[in-house]
């Protein structure tokens, strides 16, 4: 599946093609996963991943149940 | 003694959101002023001439009428984070991040251009962006906006009353990252032009001037030339028809602007050999959505 790969602030952000989810990697290791909330715009997950990468700390951690 | 001319460097610009069809947006000293490279927006009248024959070769005043009037032109600026903050909502007609192109247009913006003649400025109301072109081919990343407006009014704002200059360094090509192809790899390109065309249509029935502008079929294209080699050929040439995701990122310090493209479709164009220098792969791509997925999603962060 095609996806978006963006390098920002020392992180690599992988976003799904439909922009519903995004994953932030540091040195090849996944450090953050974001999702587009119900009702939010599709690019919301990517926007949140970029914001997270900028500040380098999670604003709201995604729980295991949300990941599933 | 030569009569003093008005110099272009005396020009000054202020922008504000338009609030209605008959906008009354207030500009004041607290309004922000933005640096503009060039601005050709203005009134353009058409003087039609009758086809009636009068027994003479010459044309007479009585045979002519003003048949249409338009307000349009191009504003060019060097792209900075603050400029993008201002203009992305008008380009996309979206007001919240991540910005995606909307089906209906916003009210647009109003702006005042001080031309350098004391006490005389021109005010353009209800401006809409017909086409936005982001490009670089030199020192700075620039944006060119094809603008249409509904009214032009002469107003008495002096240059000094047009707000505080928003000083912000423009982005340079070294701060731009372009990723495309089957592996979404970063491509170093010589030049790049991203054209976002709203294809606005003027509604002018039985009126001299357009009464409003309607959004037409949107087209987004990307023209560039990537480095050519075995990897580039494998990842960019002979692509699937659906294209691949791509992105354009501007980043400086903690500021950034990210355009993510759902699919960049690149029709094959075999690069020819035109001389001894490095070969480049010419890309004339189309950026399109998939089903209901937006073609472009745009985030902009100007906070440093």
CSV table of C-alpha atoms in Angstrom, one decimal, chain B residues 60-284:
chain,number,residue,atom,x,y,z
B,60,UNK,CA,-16.0,57.2,-33.9
B,61,UNK,CA,-16.6,57.5,-30.2
B,62,UNK,CA,-20.3,56.8,-30.8
B,63,UNK,CA,-19.5,53.3,-32.0
B,64,UNK,CA,-17.9,52.2,-28.7
B,65,UNK,CA,-19.2,51.1,-25.4
B,66,UNK,CA,-17.6,49.6,-22.3
B,67,UNK,CA,-18.8,46.0,-22.5
B,68,UNK,CA,-17.1,44.4,-19.5
B,69,UNK,CA,-15.0,45.1,-16.5
B,70,UNK,CA,-12.9,42.7,-14.5
B,71,UNK,CA,-10.7,43.0,-11.5
B,72,UNK,CA,-7.9,40.4,-11.7
B,73,UNK,CA,-4.1,40.0,-11.6
B,74,UNK,CA,-1.3,38.2,-10.0
B,75,UNK,CA,0.3,38.6,-6.6
B,76,UNK,CA,3.7,37.1,-6.2
B,77,UNK,CA,5.4,36.7,-2.8
B,78,UNK,CA,8.3,34.8,-1.3
B,79,UNK,CA,6.9,32.0,0.8
B,80,UNK,CA,7.3,32.3,4.5
B,81,UNK,CA,5.5,30.5,7.3
B,82,UNK,CA,3.4,33.6,8.1
B,83,UNK,CA,2.5,34.1,4.4
B,84,UNK,CA,1.3,30.5,4.3
B,85,UNK,CA,-0.7,31.0,7.5
B,86,UNK,CA,-2.5,33.9,5.8
B,87,UNK,CA,-3.1,32.3,2.4
B,88,UNK,CA,-3.6,28.6,2.8
B,89,UNK,CA,-7.2,29.1,4.0
B,90,UNK,CA,-8.0,31.2,0.9
B,91,UNK,CA,-6.3,28.8,-1.5
B,92,UNK,CA,-8.2,25.8,-0.1
B,93,UNK,CA,-11.3,27.5,1.3
B,94,UNK,CA,-10.7,25.6,4.5
B,95,UNK,CA,-10.3,27.2,7.9
B,96,UNK,CA,-8.9,24.5,10.1
B,97,UNK,CA,-5.8,22.3,9.9
B,98,UNK,CA,-5.2,20.0,8.2
B,99,UNK,CA,-6.4,22.1,5.3
B,100,UNK,CA,-8.1,20.3,2.4
B,101,UNK,CA,-9.7,21.8,-0.6
B,102,UNK,CA,-13.4,22.4,0.1
B,103,UNK,CA,-16.3,22.2,-2.3
B,104,UNK,CA,-17.6,25.7,-1.7
B,105,UNK,CA,-15.5,28.9,-1.5
B,106,UNK,CA,-15.0,31.0,1.6
B,107,UNK,CA,-15.8,34.7,1.5
B,108,UNK,CA,-12.2,35.3,0.4
B,109,UNK,CA,-10.1,38.2,1.5
B,110,UNK,CA,-9.9,42.0,1.2
B,111,UNK,CA,-6.7,43.8,0.7
B,112,UNK,CA,-5.3,47.3,0.4
B,113,UNK,CA,-2.4,48.3,-1.8
B,114,UNK,CA,-0.7,51.6,-1.1
B,115,UNK,CA,0.7,52.7,-4.4
B,116,UNK,CA,3.0,55.4,-3.1
B,117,UNK,CA,0.7,58.4,-3.8
B,118,UNK,CA,0.0,60.0,-0.4
B,119,UNK,CA,-3.5,59.4,0.9
B,120,UNK,CA,-4.4,57.2,-2.1
B,121,UNK,CA,-4.6,53.5,-1.9
B,122,UNK,CA,-6.5,50.9,-3.7
B,123,UNK,CA,-8.8,48.5,-1.9
B,124,UNK,CA,-9.9,45.1,-3.4
B,125,UNK,CA,-12.9,43.4,-1.9
B,126,UNK,CA,-13.9,39.8,-1.9
B,127,UNK,CA,-10.8,38.5,-3.5
B,128,UNK,CA,-10.7,34.8,-4.5
B,129,UNK,CA,-7.7,32.8,-5.5
B,130,UNK,CA,-8.2,31.2,-8.9
B,131,UNK,CA,-4.8,29.6,-9.1
B,132,UNK,CA,-1.9,29.2,-6.7
B,133,UNK,CA,1.5,28.2,-7.9
B,134,UNK,CA,4.2,27.2,-5.5
B,135,UNK,CA,7.6,27.0,-7.1
B,136,UNK,CA,11.3,27.4,-6.8
B,137,UNK,CA,13.9,28.0,-9.5
B,138,UNK,CA,16.4,30.2,-7.8
B,139,UNK,CA,17.1,31.6,-4.4
B,140,UNK,CA,13.7,31.5,-2.8
B,141,UNK,CA,10.6,29.5,-2.7
B,142,UNK,CA,7.9,31.7,-4.3
B,143,UNK,CA,4.2,31.6,-4.6
B,144,UNK,CA,2.2,33.2,-7.4
B,145,UNK,CA,-1.5,33.8,-6.8
B,146,UNK,CA,-3.9,34.5,-9.7
B,147,UNK,CA,-6.5,36.7,-7.9
B,148,UNK,CA,-10.0,37.9,-8.9
B,149,UNK,CA,-11.9,40.5,-6.9
B,150,UNK,CA,-15.4,41.9,-7.1
B,151,UNK,CA,-14.7,45.6,-6.4
B,152,UNK,CA,-11.8,48.1,-6.6
B,153,UNK,CA,-12.2,51.2,-4.5
B,154,UNK,CA,-9.9,54.2,-4.1
B,155,UNK,CA,-9.4,54.8,-0.4
B,156,UNK,CA,-7.4,57.3,1.7
B,157,UNK,CA,-5.2,55.0,3.7
B,158,UNK,CA,-1.6,56.4,3.9
B,159,UNK,CA,1.2,53.9,3.7
B,160,UNK,CA,2.0,54.3,7.4
B,161,UNK,CA,-1.6,53.4,8.3
B,162,UNK,CA,-1.3,50.0,6.6
B,163,UNK,CA,-0.1,48.2,9.6
B,164,UNK,CA,3.0,46.7,11.1
B,165,UNK,CA,5.3,45.0,8.7
B,166,UNK,CA,5.4,41.2,9.4
B,167,UNK,CA,9.1,40.5,9.0
B,168,UNK,CA,9.7,36.9,8.3
B,169,UNK,CA,12.4,35.2,6.3
B,170,UNK,CA,11.2,33.4,3.3
B,171,UNK,CA,11.9,29.7,2.8
B,172,UNK,CA,14.8,28.7,0.5
B,173,UNK,CA,15.0,25.5,-1.7
B,174,UNK,CA,17.4,24.0,0.8
B,175,UNK,CA,14.6,23.8,3.3
B,176,UNK,CA,12.3,21.9,0.9
B,177,UNK,CA,12.0,18.1,0.8
B,178,UNK,CA,10.2,16.4,-2.0
B,179,UNK,CA,9.3,12.7,-1.7
B,180,UNK,CA,7.8,10.7,-4.5
B,181,UNK,CA,7.8,7.4,-6.3
B,182,UNK,CA,7.0,3.8,-5.3
B,183,UNK,CA,9.4,3.9,-2.3
B,184,UNK,CA,8.3,7.5,-1.3
B,185,UNK,CA,12.0,8.3,-1.4
B,186,UNK,CA,13.4,11.9,-1.2
B,187,UNK,CA,14.1,13.4,-4.6
B,188,UNK,CA,16.6,16.2,-5.1
B,189,UNK,CA,15.2,18.3,-7.9
B,190,UNK,CA,16.5,21.2,-9.9
B,191,UNK,CA,13.2,23.1,-10.0
B,192,UNK,CA,9.7,22.4,-9.0
B,193,UNK,CA,6.3,24.0,-9.8
B,194,UNK,CA,3.1,22.9,-8.0
B,195,UNK,CA,0.0,24.4,-9.6
B,196,UNK,CA,-3.3,24.4,-7.7
B,197,UNK,CA,-6.1,25.6,-10.0
B,198,UNK,CA,-9.6,26.2,-8.6
B,199,UNK,CA,-10.8,27.0,-12.2
B,200,UNK,CA,-13.1,29.8,-10.9
B,201,UNK,CA,-16.0,30.7,-13.2
B,202,UNK,CA,-17.3,34.3,-13.2
B,203,UNK,CA,-21.0,34.7,-13.1
B,204,UNK,CA,-21.8,37.9,-15.0
B,205,UNK,CA,-25.2,37.5,-16.6
B,206,UNK,CA,-26.6,40.8,-17.8
B,207,UNK,CA,-23.9,42.7,-15.7
B,208,UNK,CA,-20.8,44.6,-16.7
B,209,UNK,CA,-18.8,43.1,-13.8
B,210,UNK,CA,-18.8,39.6,-12.3
B,211,UNK,CA,-21.3,39.3,-9.5
B,212,UNK,CA,-19.6,36.3,-7.9
B,213,UNK,CA,-17.2,33.5,-8.7
B,214,UNK,CA,-18.1,29.8,-8.7
B,215,UNK,CA,-15.6,27.0,-8.0
B,216,UNK,CA,-15.0,24.8,-11.1
B,217,UNK,CA,-13.2,21.5,-11.5
B,218,UNK,CA,-10.0,21.6,-9.5
B,219,UNK,CA,-6.8,20.5,-11.1
B,220,UNK,CA,-3.5,20.1,-9.3
B,221,UNK,CA,-0.3,19.4,-11.2
B,222,UNK,CA,3.3,19.1,-10.4
B,223,UNK,CA,6.2,19.7,-12.7
B,224,UNK,CA,9.8,19.0,-11.8
B,225,UNK,CA,12.8,17.1,-13.0
B,226,UNK,CA,14.3,14.4,-10.8
B,227,UNK,CA,17.8,12.9,-10.9
B,228,UNK,CA,17.8,10.0,-13.3
B,229,UNK,CA,19.4,6.7,-12.5
B,230,UNK,CA,18.7,3.0,-12.0
B,231,UNK,CA,16.9,3.7,-8.6
B,232,UNK,CA,14.9,6.6,-10.0
B,233,UNK,CA,14.0,4.5,-13.0
B,234,UNK,CA,12.8,1.6,-10.8
B,235,UNK,CA,10.8,3.8,-8.5
B,236,UNK,CA,9.4,6.5,-10.8
B,237,UNK,CA,9.4,5.2,-14.4
B,238,UNK,CA,6.7,2.8,-15.6
B,239,UNK,CA,4.6,3.5,-12.5
B,240,UNK,CA,1.2,2.0,-11.9
B,241,UNK,CA,-1.6,4.1,-13.3
B,242,UNK,CA,-2.9,4.9,-9.8
B,243,UNK,CA,0.2,6.7,-9.0
B,244,UNK,CA,1.9,6.8,-5.6
B,245,UNK,CA,1.7,9.0,-2.5
B,246,UNK,CA,4.0,12.0,-2.5
B,247,UNK,CA,4.8,14.9,-0.2
B,248,UNK,CA,6.3,18.3,-0.2
B,249,UNK,CA,7.8,19.6,3.1
B,250,UNK,CA,9.1,23.0,3.9
B,251,UNK,CA,10.9,23.0,7.2
B,252,UNK,CA,13.0,25.5,9.1
B,253,UNK,CA,13.8,25.3,12.8
B,254,UNK,CA,10.5,24.3,14.4
B,255,UNK,CA,8.4,25.7,11.7
B,256,UNK,CA,7.1,23.5,8.8
B,257,UNK,CA,4.6,23.3,6.1
B,258,UNK,CA,3.7,19.8,4.8
B,259,UNK,CA,1.7,19.1,1.7
B,260,UNK,CA,0.7,15.4,1.4
B,261,UNK,CA,-0.5,14.2,-1.9
B,262,UNK,CA,-2.9,11.3,-2.0
B,263,UNK,CA,-1.6,10.1,-5.4
B,264,UNK,CA,0.9,11.6,-7.8
B,265,UNK,CA,0.3,10.1,-11.2
B,266,UNK,CA,3.3,10.4,-13.5
B,267,UNK,CA,2.8,9.6,-17.1
B,268,UNK,CA,6.0,8.1,-18.5
B,269,UNK,CA,8.2,10.4,-20.5
B,270,UNK,CA,11.5,8.8,-21.4
B,271,UNK,CA,14.3,11.2,-20.8
B,272,UNK,CA,16.3,11.9,-23.9
B,273,UNK,CA,20.0,12.6,-24.1
B,274,UNK,CA,20.6,16.2,-25.0
B,275,UNK,CA,24.2,16.7,-24.2
B,276,UNK,CA,27.1,15.5,-22.0
B,277,UNK,CA,25.6,16.8,-18.7
B,278,UNK,CA,23.7,14.9,-16.0
B,279,UNK,CA,20.4,13.4,-17.2
B,280,UNK,CA,17.2,14.5,-15.5
B,281,UNK,CA,13.8,12.9,-15.5
B,282,UNK,CA,11.1,15.3,-16.5
B,283,UNK,CA,8.0,14.9,-14.4
B,284,UNK,CA,4.6,16.3,-15.4
